[in-house]
């Protein structure tokens, strides 16, 4: 498929968002993993408004679009990342959790990492789906009914929903890339082994095996 025809990944941006939780995913969605750099899917940033936000790392991000313009039919996936706001001022980010529900209802994948899973729990989106995220006690504090669906794994996929713990950005990126379907599981396994420092020559083995 021509890269220009691929629907983009939409990254929700907001103040204090955790830079380290989305960097692997967005970088490799755009360039492709490994030395071959195949992929080239656009990443579009979505803000609650059109105003610039400041990440936890101090970067200023001007959203490409505002939330009212976000349409599941024009997206490959919605990506939500952690921020203290998900717990300290949940109402401020509730529209993003609501958008996640609209995406899931439309059959478009949603990926959430770290404290973004708290927002999904409050929205009721984890009540009937297997998931991971923050410590289960923190999720239970939202009053959600999905405690029995919590899995103590770095990343969990259930249908169109991907969730990850706050310390698993690389595994999260692998699952995002796999879900988008631009790369094979074999390619992504090799990339993950190399990026994680588990096998330095993983890509060489993949090339040798053809």
CSV table of C-alpha atoms in Angstrom, one decimal:
chain,number,residue,atom,x,y,z
A,1,UNK,CA,0.0,0.0,0.0
A,2,UNK,CA,1.2,3.5,-0.8
A,3,UNK,CA,2.2,5.2,2.5
A,4,UNK,CA,0.3,8.3,1.5
A,5,UNK,CA,-2.9,6.2,1.6
A,6,UNK,CA,-2.4,4.9,5.1
A,7,UNK,CA,-4.6,6.3,7.8
A,8,UNK,CA,-2.4,8.2,10.4
A,9,UNK,CA,-1.9,7.3,14.1
A,10,UNK,CA,-3.4,10.0,16.3
A,11,UNK,CA,-1.4,10.9,19.4
A,12,UNK,CA,-3.4,12.8,22.1
A,13,UNK,CA,-1.2,15.6,23.5
A,14,UNK,CA,-1.7,17.4,26.8
A,15,UNK,CA,0.3,19.1,29.5
A,16,UNK,CA,2.7,17.0,31.5
A,17,UNK,CA,2.4,14.0,29.2
A,18,UNK,CA,5.1,11.5,29.6
A,19,UNK,CA,7.6,11.8,26.7
A,20,UNK,CA,9.2,8.4,27.3
A,21,UNK,CA,6.0,6.5,27.0
A,22,UNK,CA,5.3,7.4,23.3
A,23,UNK,CA,8.7,8.1,21.8
A,24,UNK,CA,9.4,4.5,20.6
A,25,UNK,CA,6.0,4.1,19.1
A,26,UNK,CA,5.6,7.4,17.2
A,27,UNK,CA,9.2,7.4,15.9
A,28,UNK,CA,8.9,3.9,14.5
A,29,UNK,CA,5.4,4.3,13.2
A,30,UNK,CA,6.8,7.1,11.0
A,31,UNK,CA,10.1,5.5,10.0
A,32,UNK,CA,9.6,1.8,10.5
A,33,UNK,CA,11.7,-0.4,12.9
A,34,UNK,CA,15.1,-1.7,12.1
A,35,UNK,CA,17.7,-0.7,9.5
A,36,UNK,CA,15.3,-0.9,6.5
A,37,UNK,CA,13.1,2.0,7.7
A,38,UNK,CA,9.9,0.8,6.1
A,39,UNK,CA,6.6,2.1,7.5
A,40,UNK,CA,6.2,5.8,7.0
A,41,UNK,CA,2.7,6.2,8.5
A,42,UNK,CA,1.9,9.8,9.6
A,43,UNK,CA,1.5,10.7,13.2
A,44,UNK,CA,-1.0,13.5,13.9
A,45,UNK,CA,-1.1,15.2,17.3
A,46,UNK,CA,-4.5,15.9,18.8
A,47,UNK,CA,-5.1,18.5,21.5
A,48,UNK,CA,-8.1,19.2,23.7
A,49,UNK,CA,-7.9,22.7,22.1
A,50,UNK,CA,-5.6,24.2,19.5
A,51,UNK,CA,-3.3,25.6,22.2
A,52,UNK,CA,0.3,24.5,22.7
A,53,UNK,CA,1.0,22.0,25.5
A,54,UNK,CA,4.2,21.3,27.5
A,55,UNK,CA,5.3,17.7,28.0
A,56,UNK,CA,6.9,16.4,31.2
A,57,UNK,CA,10.3,16.8,29.4
A,58,UNK,CA,9.6,20.5,28.8
A,59,UNK,CA,8.9,20.2,25.1
A,60,UNK,CA,6.3,22.5,23.5
A,61,UNK,CA,3.9,20.8,21.2
A,62,UNK,CA,1.4,22.6,19.0
A,63,UNK,CA,-1.4,20.2,18.2
A,64,UNK,CA,-2.0,19.5,14.5
A,65,UNK,CA,-5.8,19.3,15.2
A,66,UNK,CA,-8.1,19.8,18.1
A,67,UNK,CA,-10.3,17.1,19.6
A,68,UNK,CA,-13.6,18.1,17.9
A,69,UNK,CA,-11.9,17.4,14.5
A,70,UNK,CA,-10.9,13.9,15.4
A,71,UNK,CA,-12.8,11.2,13.5
A,72,UNK,CA,-12.3,7.4,13.9
A,73,UNK,CA,-13.0,6.9,10.2
A,74,UNK,CA,-9.9,8.9,9.4
A,75,UNK,CA,-7.6,7.2,11.9
A,76,UNK,CA,-5.6,4.0,12.3
A,77,UNK,CA,-5.4,4.3,16.1
A,78,UNK,CA,-5.7,6.7,19.0
A,79,UNK,CA,-2.7,6.7,21.4
A,80,UNK,CA,-3.1,8.0,25.0
A,81,UNK,CA,-0.1,8.4,27.3
A,82,UNK,CA,0.3,9.0,31.0
A,83,UNK,CA,0.2,12.3,32.8
A,84,UNK,CA,-0.4,13.4,36.5
A,85,UNK,CA,-3.6,15.0,35.2
A,86,UNK,CA,-5.3,11.6,34.7
A,87,UNK,CA,-5.3,11.3,38.5
A,88,UNK,CA,-5.0,14.8,39.8
A,89,UNK,CA,-7.6,16.5,37.6
A,90,UNK,CA,-9.4,13.7,35.8
A,91,UNK,CA,-12.2,16.0,34.5
A,92,UNK,CA,-9.7,17.9,32.4
A,93,UNK,CA,-8.7,14.8,30.3
A,94,UNK,CA,-12.1,13.1,30.4
A,95,UNK,CA,-12.9,14.1,26.8
A,96,UNK,CA,-9.9,12.0,25.7
A,97,UNK,CA,-11.2,9.0,27.5
A,98,UNK,CA,-14.6,9.6,25.9
A,99,UNK,CA,-13.0,9.8,22.5
A,100,UNK,CA,-11.4,6.5,23.2
A,101,UNK,CA,-14.8,5.0,23.8
A,102,UNK,CA,-16.0,6.4,20.5
A,103,UNK,CA,-13.0,4.8,18.7
A,104,UNK,CA,-13.6,1.4,20.3
A,105,UNK,CA,-17.3,1.5,19.4
A,106,UNK,CA,-16.3,2.3,15.8
A,107,UNK,CA,-13.8,-0.7,15.7
A,108,UNK,CA,-10.7,1.5,15.6
A,109,UNK,CA,-7.9,0.6,17.9
A,110,UNK,CA,-7.0,2.5,21.1
A,111,UNK,CA,-3.6,2.2,22.8
A,112,UNK,CA,-3.2,3.5,26.4
A,113,UNK,CA,-0.1,3.4,28.7
A,114,UNK,CA,0.5,4.2,32.3
A,115,UNK,CA,-1.9,6.5,34.0
A,116,UNK,CA,-3.9,6.9,30.8
A,117,UNK,CA,-5.5,3.6,31.8
A,118,UNK,CA,-7.0,5.3,34.8
A,119,UNK,CA,-8.9,7.5,32.5
A,120,UNK,CA,-10.2,4.5,30.6
A,121,UNK,CA,-11.2,2.8,33.8
A,122,UNK,CA,-13.2,5.8,34.9
A,123,UNK,CA,-14.9,5.8,31.5
A,124,UNK,CA,-15.9,2.1,32.0
A,125,UNK,CA,-13.8,0.9,29.1
A,126,UNK,CA,-11.9,-1.6,31.1
A,127,UNK,CA,-14.9,-3.2,32.9
A,128,UNK,CA,-15.2,-6.0,30.3
A,129,UNK,CA,-11.8,-6.1,28.6
A,130,UNK,CA,-8.5,-7.7,29.7
A,131,UNK,CA,-6.1,-4.9,30.5
A,132,UNK,CA,-3.0,-3.9,32.4
A,133,UNK,CA,-1.9,-0.4,33.4
A,134,UNK,CA,-1.1,1.2,36.8
A,135,UNK,CA,-1.0,-0.8,40.0
A,136,UNK,CA,-4.4,-2.6,40.3
A,137,UNK,CA,-5.2,-0.7,43.5
A,138,UNK,CA,-4.9,2.6,41.7
A,139,UNK,CA,-7.3,1.4,39.0
A,140,UNK,CA,-9.7,0.1,41.7
A,141,UNK,CA,-9.7,3.5,43.3
A,142,UNK,CA,-11.6,4.8,40.3
A,143,UNK,CA,-14.6,2.6,41.2
A,144,UNK,CA,-14.4,0.6,38.0
A,145,UNK,CA,-15.8,-2.9,37.8
A,146,UNK,CA,-12.9,-4.5,35.8
A,147,UNK,CA,-10.6,-5.6,38.5
A,148,UNK,CA,-11.1,-9.2,37.6
A,149,UNK,CA,-9.9,-8.5,34.0
A,150,UNK,CA,-6.6,-7.0,35.2
A,151,UNK,CA,-3.5,-8.8,34.0
A,152,UNK,CA,0.0,-8.4,35.6
A,153,UNK,CA,1.7,-8.2,32.2
A,154,UNK,CA,3.8,-5.4,30.6
A,155,UNK,CA,1.3,-5.2,27.7
A,156,UNK,CA,-2.2,-6.6,27.2
A,157,UNK,CA,-4.3,-6.7,24.0
A,158,UNK,CA,-8.0,-7.4,24.0
A,159,UNK,CA,-9.6,-6.8,20.7
A,160,UNK,CA,-9.0,-3.2,19.6
A,161,UNK,CA,-7.7,-2.1,23.0
A,162,UNK,CA,-4.0,-2.2,23.9
A,163,UNK,CA,-2.8,-1.3,27.4
A,164,UNK,CA,0.6,-1.1,29.0
A,165,UNK,CA,2.2,-0.5,32.3
A,166,UNK,CA,4.2,2.8,32.7
A,167,UNK,CA,7.6,1.1,32.5
A,168,UNK,CA,6.9,-0.9,29.3
A,169,UNK,CA,7.2,1.7,26.4
A,170,UNK,CA,9.2,-0.6,24.2
A,171,UNK,CA,6.9,-3.6,24.5
A,172,UNK,CA,4.0,-1.1,24.0
A,173,UNK,CA,5.6,0.2,20.8
A,174,UNK,CA,6.0,-3.4,19.5
A,175,UNK,CA,2.3,-4.1,20.1
A,176,UNK,CA,1.2,-0.9,18.4
A,177,UNK,CA,3.3,-1.6,15.4
A,178,UNK,CA,2.0,-5.2,15.3
A,179,UNK,CA,-1.6,-4.0,15.5
A,180,UNK,CA,-1.2,-1.4,12.7
A,181,UNK,CA,-0.1,-4.3,10.5
A,182,UNK,CA,2.7,-2.6,8.7
A,183,UNK,CA,5.3,-5.2,9.9
A,184,UNK,CA,5.3,-8.9,10.6
A,185,UNK,CA,5.5,-10.4,14.1
A,186,UNK,CA,8.9,-11.9,13.1
A,187,UNK,CA,10.3,-8.5,12.1
A,188,UNK,CA,9.0,-6.9,15.2
A,189,UNK,CA,10.4,-9.7,17.5
A,190,UNK,CA,13.8,-9.1,16.0
A,191,UNK,CA,13.5,-5.3,16.4
A,192,UNK,CA,12.3,-5.8,20.0
A,193,UNK,CA,15.2,-8.1,20.9
A,194,UNK,CA,17.7,-5.6,19.5
A,195,UNK,CA,16.2,-2.4,20.9
A,196,UNK,CA,15.8,-4.0,24.3
A,197,UNK,CA,19.4,-5.1,24.4
A,198,UNK,CA,18.5,-8.7,24.5
A,199,UNK,CA,20.2,-9.7,21.3
A,200,UNK,CA,22.4,-7.2,19.5
A,201,UNK,CA,22.5,-8.9,16.2
A,202,UNK,CA,18.8,-9.8,16.0
A,203,UNK,CA,18.3,-8.0,12.7
A,204,UNK,CA,21.4,-9.7,11.2
A,205,UNK,CA,19.9,-13.1,12.0
A,206,UNK,CA,16.6,-12.1,10.4
A,207,UNK,CA,18.5,-11.0,7.2
A,208,UNK,CA,20.5,-14.2,7.2
A,209,UNK,CA,17.5,-16.4,7.5
A,210,UNK,CA,15.8,-14.6,4.6
